[in-house]
Amino acid sequence: MHRMTLALLCLSLLTARTTFAQDYDLGGARRPNPDMSLKRSGQYKRVHQVTLRYLLRDRADEAREYITRYIDEHPDDAESRFLLGLLEAHAGNAKEAAAAFQKALDNGLPAGRLIAGPRELVESVRDEPLLKRVFDDHEHVPVHGPLVGHTTDTSVSIWVRTAEEADVRIIAASDPGLTNAATSSPARATAENDYTAVVTLSRLRPDTRYYYAVQIGNGPKQQSEDQQFRTFPQTGKSATFRLAFGGGAGYVPPHERMWDTIREEDPLALLLLGDNVYIDDPESPEMQRYTYYRRQSRQEWRRLTAQTSVYTIWDDHDFSTNDSWGGPQIDKPLWKRDYAWRIFRENWANPGYAGGYEQPGCWYRFAIGDVDFIMLDCRYYRTSPRGEDPSMLGPVQMEWLKSQLRDCKGTFKVLCSSVPWDYRTKGDSRDTWNGYKSERDEIFGFLAEHDIEGVLLMSADRHRSDAWKIERPGSYPLYEFNSSRLTNQHVHPTMEKQGAIFSYNAKQSFGLVRFDTTADDPTATYDVVSIDGEHVHSLTVRRSELE
């Protein structure tokens, strides 16, 4: 009973904390409007967010009415049964909560969801036999992950979430039996970091496939056939490889098979360029974590990310709400750094997060062979597009970008933005670079002024897959590969009439880019691949076109 009372007290405190006063200091940011974004309950990704938001705002009766009505129409939906369990736990009905959780498991909910939570609610029924068994089963087993993150030619970082605080190690070797394996130093998964740890293993060989196991605490090594990764080709050297990219990955169970489709293409890396989970509630850390949990629990996602290096940036629906800007301040509004940025860091294993706590954001650079990738943060320091001298990147990131462009020596240099570069992609909307023309001009002018060749553009945001060609008088054209309908239901119209080289929206899709810098005239080939594995469009850009 003491445990239940404490958990309910924690939830009441969390509820109070996530209900922001209307007059808090926005610091130049656009005020979030979660209710607007969560109204589209017809989209599956929103149904359970609406329920949780009612609960977090101490409107449990409305939450129960809403989700019960949905269950009546969809009795086998596992996520809905899970939410009903959370409502029973919130009401102090431990046995009813456990029964709802069991029904969710029977309908296919991964058991780790009962651990991830929201933990404050799950803790209230921890004494129930079901919960005891699930926690015992995961004492030495990852709740989420392993997820392969930042990789180089000689190292790898792997992300894991555990059931309790624990040390995590990675054991890896170039054969599946883990003969003569290397063992990492331990990384600690703590409650402060939502029980996540990023483990780094170094002194690896370039361009080599490794198999690995995860060890939590002093438990047995956990290994599956999916747990393998490839180190990147030697940095700065010519290579052939392919990567997948995209955005627009709202949680839709029938479309989660997309992650298996990507895995079947065996990309070396996956670049997620924003709208990766669709949170749309920056003032609520509980909503942010919940939205990550449901994706991270999917077996399709876990199979892919256990063997593919994942790199991420965010866009509006991960950072704040639709078409948002964060304003120029580092620590205002409060949720920018203390909620959105902190929780983004908890859930990925990127090589960096801008300048860290003193200069937060999600920009960074990495390389695969002799191809450089510059990942941009288009939200944290963005100002209103209707203000005076609007900025998407902010002055610090702009100077960083210029320094990286001067420093990059790769055959190709790929600038990755969460929003489209081409002005034609979204009509008159100012949410793309269309609202920040002077800043885009500054970047493109810098390329011309410093004779920076080999630049390609990638982006997301629009719920389709496009290719664009941006002409630049006096300099080479810039090709843009755009894709952002990984799993989303909602779709945007195709854009051939607006000048796209091609545009596809018939099904969910992703971009597959094959680089070959060993050729006399190196190439980057962009294929659009549907959720069913169909290669529906292709564009090859030769290095000689980018000079």
CSV table of C-alpha atoms in Angstrom, one decimal, residues 292-512:
chain,number,residue,atom,x,y,z
A,292,TYR,CA,9.4,6.9,-27.4
A,293,TYR,CA,8.5,3.8,-25.5
A,294,ARG,CA,5.9,2.5,-27.8
A,295,ARG,CA,8.2,2.7,-30.9
A,296,GLN,CA,11.2,1.3,-29.0
A,297,SER,CA,9.2,-1.7,-27.9
A,298,ARG,CA,8.3,-2.9,-31.4
A,299,GLN,CA,10.1,-6.0,-32.5
A,300,GLU,CA,10.4,-4.7,-36.1
A,301,TRP,CA,12.2,-1.6,-34.8
A,302,ARG,CA,14.4,-3.6,-32.5
A,303,ARG,CA,15.4,-6.0,-35.3
A,304,LEU,CA,16.5,-3.1,-37.5
A,305,THR,CA,18.3,-1.0,-35.0
A,306,ALA,CA,20.1,-3.8,-33.4
A,307,GLN,CA,22.2,-4.1,-36.6
A,308,THR,CA,22.0,-0.7,-38.3
A,309,SER,CA,23.8,2.5,-37.2
A,310,VAL,CA,21.1,5.1,-36.4
A,311,TYR,CA,21.6,8.9,-36.6
A,312,THR,CA,18.8,11.3,-35.8
A,313,ILE,CA,17.8,15.0,-35.7
A,314,TRP,CA,14.4,16.3,-34.7
A,315,ASP,CA,11.7,18.3,-36.4
A,316,ASP,CA,8.7,20.2,-35.1
A,317,HIS,CA,6.6,17.2,-33.9
A,318,ASP,CA,9.5,15.8,-31.9
A,319,PHE,CA,10.7,19.2,-30.5
A,320,SER,CA,7.5,21.1,-29.9
A,321,THR,CA,4.2,21.2,-31.9
A,322,ASN,CA,3.3,21.8,-35.5
A,323,ASP,CA,5.4,24.4,-37.4
A,324,SER,CA,7.0,25.5,-34.2
A,325,TRP,CA,10.1,27.6,-33.5
A,326,GLY,CA,12.1,27.5,-30.3
A,327,GLY,CA,13.3,31.1,-30.2
A,328,PRO,CA,16.9,32.4,-29.8
A,329,GLN,CA,17.4,31.7,-26.1
A,330,ILE,CA,19.4,28.7,-24.7
A,331,ASP,CA,17.2,28.0,-21.7
A,332,LYS,CA,13.9,29.6,-22.5
A,333,PRO,CA,11.3,28.4,-22.6
A,334,LEU,CA,12.1,25.9,-19.8
A,335,TRP,CA,10.9,22.8,-21.8
A,336,LYS,CA,13.5,23.3,-24.5
A,337,ARG,CA,16.6,22.2,-22.6
A,338,ASP,CA,15.2,20.5,-19.5
A,339,TYR,CA,12.6,18.4,-21.2
A,340,ALA,CA,12.8,18.1,-25.0
A,341,TRP,CA,16.6,18.2,-25.4
A,342,ARG,CA,17.3,16.1,-22.4
A,343,ILE,CA,14.8,13.4,-23.3
A,344,PHE,CA,16.0,13.4,-27.0
A,345,ARG,CA,19.5,12.7,-25.7
A,346,GLU,CA,18.2,9.9,-23.4
A,347,ASN,CA,16.8,8.0,-26.4
A,348,TRP,CA,19.5,8.1,-29.0
A,349,ALA,CA,23.2,7.5,-29.4
A,350,ASN,CA,24.3,10.3,-31.7
A,351,PRO,CA,28.0,11.5,-31.9
A,352,GLY,CA,27.1,14.8,-30.3
A,353,TYR,CA,24.3,17.2,-29.3
A,354,ALA,CA,25.5,20.6,-30.5
A,355,GLY,CA,27.6,22.2,-27.7
A,356,GLY,CA,26.2,20.2,-24.8
A,357,TYR,CA,24.3,21.7,-21.9
A,358,GLU,CA,25.8,25.2,-22.3
A,359,GLN,CA,24.8,25.3,-26.0
A,360,PRO,CA,22.1,22.6,-26.5
A,361,GLY,CA,20.8,21.4,-29.8
A,362,CYS,CA,21.0,18.3,-32.1
A,363,TRP,CA,23.5,19.4,-34.7
A,364,TYR,CA,26.7,17.3,-35.4
A,365,ARG,CA,28.9,15.9,-38.1
A,366,PHE,CA,30.0,12.4,-39.0
A,367,ALA,CA,31.7,10.6,-41.9
A,368,ILE,CA,31.4,7.3,-43.7
A,369,GLY,CA,34.5,6.6,-45.8
A,370,ASP,CA,35.0,9.8,-47.8
A,371,VAL,CA,31.5,11.1,-47.5
A,372,ASP,CA,30.8,13.8,-44.9
A,373,PHE,CA,27.3,14.2,-43.3
A,374,ILE,CA,26.4,17.5,-41.6
A,375,MET,CA,23.2,17.1,-39.5
A,376,LEU,CA,21.4,20.4,-38.8
A,377,ASP,CA,19.0,21.5,-36.0
A,378,CYS,CA,16.3,23.4,-37.6
A,379,ARG,CA,14.1,24.0,-34.5
A,380,TYR,CA,15.9,24.8,-31.3
A,381,TYR,CA,17.1,28.3,-32.2
A,382,ARG,CA,14.6,29.1,-35.0
A,383,THR,CA,12.9,32.4,-34.8
A,384,SER,CA,9.5,33.5,-36.2
A,385,PRO,CA,9.6,33.5,-40.0
A,386,ARG,CA,7.5,36.7,-39.9
A,387,GLY,CA,9.9,38.5,-37.6
A,388,GLU,CA,12.8,40.8,-38.6
A,389,ASP,CA,15.8,39.0,-40.1
A,390,PRO,CA,14.4,35.5,-39.3
A,391,SER,CA,16.9,32.7,-38.6
A,392,MET,CA,16.4,29.0,-38.7
A,393,LEU,CA,19.8,27.9,-37.4
A,394,GLY,CA,20.8,30.8,-35.1
A,395,PRO,CA,24.3,32.5,-35.2
A,396,VAL,CA,26.2,29.8,-33.3
A,397,GLN,CA,25.0,27.0,-35.5
A,398,MET,CA,25.6,29.0,-38.6
A,399,GLU,CA,29.2,29.7,-37.7
A,400,TRP,CA,29.6,26.0,-36.8
A,401,LEU,CA,28.2,25.0,-40.2
A,402,LYS,CA,30.6,27.2,-42.1
A,403,SER,CA,33.5,25.9,-40.2
A,404,GLN,CA,32.4,22.3,-40.9
A,405,LEU,CA,32.0,23.1,-44.6
A,406,ARG,CA,35.5,24.6,-44.7
A,407,ASP,CA,36.9,21.5,-43.0
A,408,CYS,CA,35.1,18.8,-44.9
A,409,LYS,CA,37.3,17.0,-47.5
A,410,GLY,CA,34.9,14.3,-48.5
A,411,THR,CA,34.1,13.5,-52.1
A,412,PHE,CA,30.5,14.2,-51.2
A,413,LYS,CA,29.3,16.5,-48.5
A,414,VAL,CA,25.7,15.9,-47.5
A,415,LEU,CA,23.7,18.7,-45.7
A,416,CYS,CA,20.8,17.1,-43.8
A,417,SER,CA,17.9,19.4,-42.8
A,418,SER,CA,14.7,18.4,-41.2
A,419,VAL,CA,12.7,20.6,-43.6
A,420,PRO,CA,13.0,20.9,-47.4
A,421,TRP,CA,15.6,23.2,-49.0
A,422,ASP,CA,13.6,23.8,-52.2
A,423,TYR,CA,11.1,26.6,-52.0
A,424,ARG,CA,8.5,24.7,-54.1
A,425,THR,CA,8.0,21.8,-51.7
A,426,LYS,CA,5.2,23.3,-49.5
A,427,GLY,CA,3.6,26.1,-51.4
A,428,ASP,CA,3.7,29.5,-49.7
A,429,SER,CA,4.4,28.0,-46.2
A,430,ARG,CA,7.2,29.6,-44.3
A,431,ASP,CA,7.9,26.5,-42.3
A,432,THR,CA,10.5,25.3,-44.8
A,433,TRP,CA,13.6,27.2,-45.9
A,434,ASN,CA,11.0,29.3,-47.9
A,435,GLY,CA,10.6,31.3,-44.7
A,436,TYR,CA,14.3,31.8,-44.2
A,437,LYS,CA,15.5,32.7,-47.7
A,438,SER,CA,18.3,35.1,-46.6
A,439,GLU,CA,19.8,32.4,-44.4
A,440,ARG,CA,19.6,29.8,-47.2
A,441,ASP,CA,21.2,32.4,-49.5
A,442,GLU,CA,24.0,32.8,-47.0
A,443,ILE,CA,24.7,29.1,-46.9
A,444,PHE,CA,24.6,28.7,-50.7
A,445,GLY,CA,26.6,31.8,-51.2
A,446,PHE,CA,29.3,30.4,-48.8
A,447,LEU,CA,29.5,27.3,-50.9
A,448,ALA,CA,30.2,29.4,-54.0
A,449,GLU,CA,32.5,31.8,-52.3
A,450,HIS,CA,34.7,29.0,-51.0
A,451,ASP,CA,34.5,26.8,-54.1
A,452,ILE,CA,33.0,23.9,-52.0
A,453,GLU,CA,32.2,21.1,-54.4
A,454,GLY,CA,30.3,17.8,-54.1
A,455,VAL,CA,27.4,19.1,-52.0
A,456,LEU,CA,24.1,17.1,-51.8
A,457,LEU,CA,21.0,18.0,-49.8
A,458,MET,CA,18.8,15.7,-47.8
A,459,SER,CA,15.6,16.6,-46.0
A,460,ALA,CA,12.3,15.3,-44.6
A,461,ASP,CA,9.0,16.9,-43.4
A,462,ARG,CA,6.7,16.3,-46.4
A,463,HIS,CA,4.7,13.1,-46.3
A,464,ARG,CA,6.0,11.7,-49.6
A,465,SER,CA,9.4,11.1,-51.4
A,466,ASP,CA,10.7,13.6,-53.8
A,467,ALA,CA,13.8,14.6,-55.8
A,468,TRP,CA,14.5,18.2,-56.6
A,469,LYS,CA,17.1,20.2,-58.5
A,470,ILE,CA,17.9,23.7,-57.3
A,471,GLU,CA,19.6,25.8,-59.9
A,472,ARG,CA,22.2,28.3,-58.8
A,473,PRO,CA,23.3,30.9,-61.4
A,474,GLY,CA,27.1,30.9,-61.7
A,475,SER,CA,27.5,27.6,-59.8
A,476,TYR,CA,26.6,24.0,-60.0
A,477,PRO,CA,23.0,22.9,-59.1
A,478,LEU,CA,22.1,21.4,-55.8
A,479,TYR,CA,20.2,18.1,-55.8
A,480,GLU,CA,17.8,17.5,-52.9
A,481,PHE,CA,16.7,14.0,-51.8
A,482,ASN,CA,13.5,14.4,-49.7
A,483,SER,CA,11.6,11.6,-47.9
A,484,SER,CA,9.2,11.7,-45.0
A,485,ARG,CA,6.5,9.1,-45.0
A,486,LEU,CA,8.1,6.2,-43.2
A,487,THR,CA,5.0,5.0,-41.4
A,488,ASN,CA,2.6,7.9,-41.4
A,489,GLN,CA,-1.1,7.6,-42.4
A,490,HIS,CA,-1.4,11.2,-43.4
A,491,VAL,CA,-0.1,12.0,-46.9
A,492,HIS,CA,0.8,15.1,-48.8
A,493,PRO,CA,0.1,15.6,-52.6
A,494,THR,CA,2.8,14.8,-55.2
A,495,MET,CA,4.7,17.7,-56.7
A,496,GLU,CA,5.6,16.9,-60.3
A,497,LYS,CA,3.6,19.9,-61.5
A,498,GLN,CA,5.6,22.1,-59.1
A,499,GLY,CA,8.9,20.9,-60.8
A,500,ALA,CA,10.0,17.9,-58.8
A,501,ILE,CA,12.1,15.5,-60.7
A,502,PHE,CA,9.9,12.8,-59.3
A,503,SER,CA,7.4,12.6,-56.4
A,504,TYR,CA,5.8,9.5,-54.8
A,505,ASN,CA,3.0,9.2,-52.2
A,506,ALA,CA,1.1,6.0,-53.1
A,507,LYS,CA,2.5,4.1,-50.1
A,508,GLN,CA,4.8,4.6,-47.2
A,509,SER,CA,8.4,4.9,-48.4
A,510,PHE,CA,12.0,5.7,-47.6
A,511,GLY,CA,15.0,6.9,-49.4
A,512,LEU,CA,17.9,4.4,-50.1
